[in-house]
Amino acid sequence: MTWTLALRLLAREWRSGELRLLTLALAIAITASCAVGFFTDRVERALLRQATTFLGADLALQSAHPSQLDLRRQARNAGLSYSEQQRFSTMVSAEGETLLVSVKAVDSAYPLRGDLRLSRDIQAQPFSQRGAPATGTLWAEPRVLQGLNASPEQPLTLGISQFTLGALIVNEPDRGGGLISLRPRLIINLDDLPDTRLVQPGSRVTYRYLFSGDAAAIQQLRDWLTPQLRPGERLLDVRQENPSIGGTMERARRYINLSGLLAVSMAAIAIAMAARRYTRRHYDTAALLRCLGQSQGRIMRLFCIQLLVAGTLATLLGIALGWLAQWGLVALLGELLQIELPPGGWRPALTGAATGLLILLATALPPLLQLASVSPLRVLRRELAPIAPASTLIYGLAISVAIGLLWLYSGDYSLAILLGGGSVAGTALLAGLGWLLLRLVGRIPGPLPWRLALKNLYRHPRASLTQLTAFGLTLAAMALILVVRTDLVRDWQAQLPEDAPNHFLINIQPWEVDLLKDFLLQSDVRHSGIHPMIRGRLSHINGKPAAEQIPPDAPGRRGIRRELNLSWSADLAPDNRIEAGRWWQPQDYGRPYISLEAKLAKDLGVTLGDQLRFSFGDRQIDAEILSLRSLDWSSLRPNFFVIFAPGSLADLPATSITSFYLPASRGPWLRQLVQQFPTLTLLEVAPLLENLRAVVAQVSLAAEYVLFFVLAAGITVLFAGLANSIDERLRESALLRTLGAGSTLIRRMLSIEFLLLGALSGLLAALLAQAGIFALYQLLQLAPRFHLLLWISAPLVGALLVWLAGRLATERILHQAPIALLRDHQD
Amino acid sequence: MTSLSSSSATPILRARQLGKRVNARSGTLTILSGVELVVNPGESVAILGASGSGKSTLLGLLAGLDTESDGEVELNGISLKGLNEDQRAEVRADGVGFVFQSFQLLPALTALENVLLPLELSGYGAAQSQASRLLQAVGLSGREDHYPRQLSGGEQQRVAIARAFASQPKILFADEPTGNLDSHTGEAIIQLLFDLNRREHTTLVLVTHDAQLAARCQRRLQLVSGQLETLA
Ligand SMILES: Nc1ncnc2c1ncn2[C@@H]1O[C@H](COP(=O)(O)OP(=O)(O)O)[C@@H](O)[C@H]1O
Ligand SMILES: [Mg+2]
């Protein structure tokens, strides 16, 4: 019975507009959090998928020997796609010419992720391919034919088998091994491998077991595999395989999480405000119901049911809108990037709903409980209002619930803690400063509307301060998201400038270096310097075998497992930075000094002054670490983990490497280059660059879209906050009008009030956002800066927004007769 | 102490040695003390007094909206002493109606819905016709769908009166029902209140500072320095 009555009352309240603000705030809040959630979910998956193309899978087990586990069955049981590969280096020959190549034998599931692009011949249009080459055929990079001086029709011999060329490889998604793989690639069918007799016991073969599919199942598989890894086996994922993509994704995820946290926190404030207003406006109803003989329990139930039903409706509406918003995003991103976004999961909807309802309960229940305790005597004595719980307490509660939920949801503890602590400190700071500001501004004399406006702000100091704080927090969140987005996108784009090197030249012989330099100069092609390169293996650390010092599964293993590309140089590359120690001077030349990449040094557990022994074939060189460098792997210049002082490797055979940018329009020049320097190997990294650019473009767009929802949530807070005080303001202006004030005066007064409130909030917001920038940029790996524009625009935009929202809310009523106002808002 | 009862039937309302003190800033303020009152079913009683003499306070105590400092109130044969808020609400639910100076209509409900509310609260689902009959009786047929803000003060008070009678109360408390109305409208409202009262055989306890209005009641009492005195 209570239910039907509650529903009937709810319907009436809805019709009369009483519940609309609360429902709207809630719906917008849930829309925002759902959209951010859906969006994070989908875009993150899309990004991850884009990035997984670098690995060709979501997860890979790499092993030096065949795995003992039945991985195929494991994958099938988990509903994952599965593929196997074997990789090794060998010689390929054609009519007496031989070439060292890197062979990849694949099965019919290849590639699990990414787009393998082949072409019939060099001139033909590339096409996408899935599966392995037909048995007896192989796919080869064009430089294999170049290197062999062979025509496409010639049979190629691998081991004891003969193959014909099926197609040329244009882009191989899982190129692996960093940006450049030195040996030209051949792909054959795994079924053909036994016949070649290339793989014998003791051959150096790398086995790869690849998995893709549902993220949760992948995680489970990872958890299952990790404890079973044996020596020589390791798990690969995108982050390890490609630090630059991993870094971009990590920051993107952080940013999106940050946006989600802020959007939901603001939504929480909006809900809390609307709930407060709702309860305040229902004191009379509660008192009357008490008078009419209703028990406290029943009144509670009546209101709770109404709130819950309204909340549920708002939630459904919010989820629907969030879903729609997400489709908008897909249309937008899909068209722009021509990539397929995976379908959204249900989790964001559930999380959004849970978030909205929990925040509603947490923030609306305390004031609602007061409704039951309203004295029935209020019908006789108006001033009997229950003591409201402190608004800061309610807002604090709202934010804590929001942050707690997102903590659970995103698992980004450091961000949640930073934001939670930040908003508590920020609230205290804003309340204190706001109070000071109000007092300061109050001293400024002015004409009547100004004085009246100030009086209004002072008459309810707590309400004004609450608004100032809430608006300040909101504007700060909006500003923060805007600034962070701008800085992030700028940073990302700086990594991949338009003229980023898109070609590598390797195998440059010592006598060709000067000729090549001249040729590039004459052709007006800018290159990133010609660097000597020599491959060597790190064998000993401080005189002890490195393999004994680094545990098999430690990250430092990557430094000793395979040959490293080493170099020497007199100058420090522009994108390298000395982190410790010193760069060498001319008097150090010829001495066995090295500069080591800082991260590798950390993984190896070595530091300045330690001795590393490198072996180059049968030559051994002991070198001392003179400096540690950080470098930018995403710059697409040749970069080296280990650089020797000039002269210390002088008598070792080395070739050189360079990279350069060539616009697509100058393609024919490449033929000239190859004719002039026939022994050089040319690598095109344009497809890889495009892939990187796609990730950056996607992430940037994502950032923009998320920003929109943060702004929407922020504007809801402004509206809810203003609505809370609008009754009071209207009543006062109605009174002024009955006292003979013209509507111009009142409009001016209200405008000044809103502008002042907005400008002061904006000022406080700038302060808080700037502080937030300093705190957050650590997490986002950005260099914090002072944003002058923020300090100028925040007060202006704040004033404009609050003024606009306030005037929108008051304008309609300004045209009504004051008596209507007095009657409508009597108490 | 003079007994203020006038008849021997079982009283519907009785106050014994009723007192109310509140803690004000300057110490304890005694608003009422030793109030004695007996009201029989069907009676109409006016309580007069200057503004601030404690009329509303007394009404609140009599209707069980407030707790007494001394003495006891018996409403509908039930002593309110020692009852908690909810138990007193239960007593009110069973046959007590109110009309207030400030109307107290719910702004979110239409005129009809306001009248319907007490019926719905006590579980009469399909009371629509009864409510509109009542609205008709107070002269507001055709205004059912109007919200309080669309009605004049007098019309709002008519809705409030219709609402008060909707639950067929045995006793009706009215606190300055014409206080917010001009004298002409007030006159009409009072006429309505007494007509309905007579028709429904309701007991009426009316608080007012208006002697003319009080004159229409069967009995008139006056609050003077916290005590009730019978007026001739
Ligand atoms: N809770 C209270 N606290 C302080 N003073 C009160 C309280 N309740 C009533 N009073 C005072 O008691 C006196 C009587 O009030 P009230 O019953 O409203 O008078 P009336 O209705 O006759 O105008 C007034 O002076 C009022 O200020
Ligand atoms: Mg009074």
mmCIF file of C-alpha atoms in Angstrom, chain A residues 1 5 8-9 12-13 15-16 18 284-285 288-298 302 376-380 382 823-824 826, chain B residues 56 59-60 65-66 85-86 89-90 92-93 98 100 102 104 106 108-110 113 116-117 120-121 123 125 147 149 151 156 163 175:
data_model
loop_
_atom_site.group_PDB
_atom_site.id
_atom_site.type_symbol
_atom_site.label_atom_id
_atom_site.label_comp_id
_atom_site.label_asym_id
_atom_site.label_seq_id
_atom_site.Cartn_x
_atom_site.Cartn_y
_atom_site.Cartn_z
ATOM 1 C CA MET A 1 0.000 0.000 0.000
ATOM 2 C CA LEU A 5 0.830 5.582 -2.575
ATOM 3 C CA ARG A 8 1.178 7.924 -6.976
ATOM 4 C CA LEU A 9 2.838 10.736 -5.056
ATOM 5 C CA ARG A 12 2.330 13.862 -9.037
ATOM 6 C CA GLU A 13 5.633 15.285 -7.921
ATOM 7 C CA ARG A 15 4.184 16.268 -13.056
ATOM 8 C CA SER A 16 4.576 19.350 -10.936
ATOM 9 C CA GLU A 18 9.473 19.044 -8.084
ATOM 10 C CA ASP A 284 6.465 20.940 4.901
ATOM 11 C CA THR A 285 5.222 17.778 3.301
ATOM 12 C CA LEU A 288 1.912 17.766 7.224
ATOM 13 C CA LEU A 289 2.080 14.003 6.892
ATOM 14 C CA ARG A 290 3.012 13.801 10.556
ATOM 15 C CA CYS A 291 0.023 15.984 11.330
ATOM 16 C CA LEU A 292 -2.176 13.680 9.327
ATOM 17 C CA GLY A 293 -1.114 10.863 11.577
ATOM 18 C CA GLN A 294 1.674 9.163 9.648
ATOM 19 C CA SER A 295 4.440 7.434 11.560
ATOM 20 C CA GLN A 296 8.074 8.403 11.067
ATOM 21 C CA GLY A 297 8.754 4.994 9.581
ATOM 22 C CA ARG A 298 6.063 5.322 7.002
ATOM 23 C CA LEU A 302 7.317 6.978 1.339
ATOM 24 C CA PRO A 376 4.745 18.112 13.202
ATOM 25 C CA LEU A 377 4.645 21.376 15.075
ATOM 26 C CA ARG A 378 6.204 22.955 11.984
ATOM 27 C CA VAL A 379 2.710 23.380 10.612
ATOM 28 C CA LEU A 380 2.154 25.889 13.387
ATOM 29 C CA ARG A 382 7.431 27.718 10.456
ATOM 30 C CA ARG A 823 2.822 32.906 -3.307
ATOM 31 C CA ASP A 824 4.837 30.260 -5.089
ATOM 32 C CA GLN A 826 6.007 31.298 0.441
ATOM 33 C CA SER B 56 -0.874 28.079 18.943
ATOM 34 C CA LEU B 59 -3.457 23.982 20.097
ATOM 35 C CA GLY B 60 -0.263 22.084 19.375
ATOM 36 C CA LEU B 65 1.742 17.883 17.890
ATOM 37 C CA ASP B 66 3.905 18.917 20.823
ATOM 38 C CA GLU B 85 5.825 10.621 18.381
ATOM 39 C CA ASP B 86 4.554 7.706 16.338
ATOM 40 C CA ALA B 89 0.557 10.244 15.200
ATOM 41 C CA GLU B 90 -1.593 7.152 15.305
ATOM 42 C CA ARG B 92 -4.162 11.836 15.072
ATOM 43 C CA ALA B 93 -4.641 9.521 12.141
ATOM 44 C CA PHE B 98 -6.530 20.467 10.898
ATOM 45 C CA PHE B 100 -3.967 26.214 9.505
ATOM 46 C CA SER B 102 -0.902 29.310 6.382
ATOM 47 C CA GLN B 104 -0.270 24.137 4.316
ATOM 48 C CA LEU B 106 1.408 20.692 -0.774
ATOM 49 C CA ALA B 108 3.319 19.729 -5.855
ATOM 50 C CA LEU B 109 -0.239 18.437 -5.629
ATOM 51 C CA THR B 110 -3.344 19.775 -7.351
ATOM 52 C CA GLU B 113 -4.859 15.595 -4.906
ATOM 53 C CA LEU B 116 -7.294 13.113 -1.657
ATOM 54 C CA LEU B 117 -4.090 12.812 0.353
ATOM 55 C CA GLU B 120 -5.007 7.780 0.445
ATOM 56 C CA LEU B 121 -2.889 7.800 3.549
ATOM 57 C CA GLY B 123 -5.835 3.431 2.556
ATOM 58 C CA GLY B 125 -7.774 3.941 -2.808
ATOM 59 C CA TYR B 147 -2.097 23.829 -8.236
ATOM 60 C CA ARG B 149 -0.038 28.594 -6.634
ATOM 61 C CA LEU B 151 -5.398 29.628 -6.362
ATOM 62 C CA GLN B 156 -6.408 27.669 -0.891
ATOM 63 C CA ARG B 163 -8.959 18.255 3.074
ATOM 64 C CA ASP B 175 -5.454 27.804 14.079
#
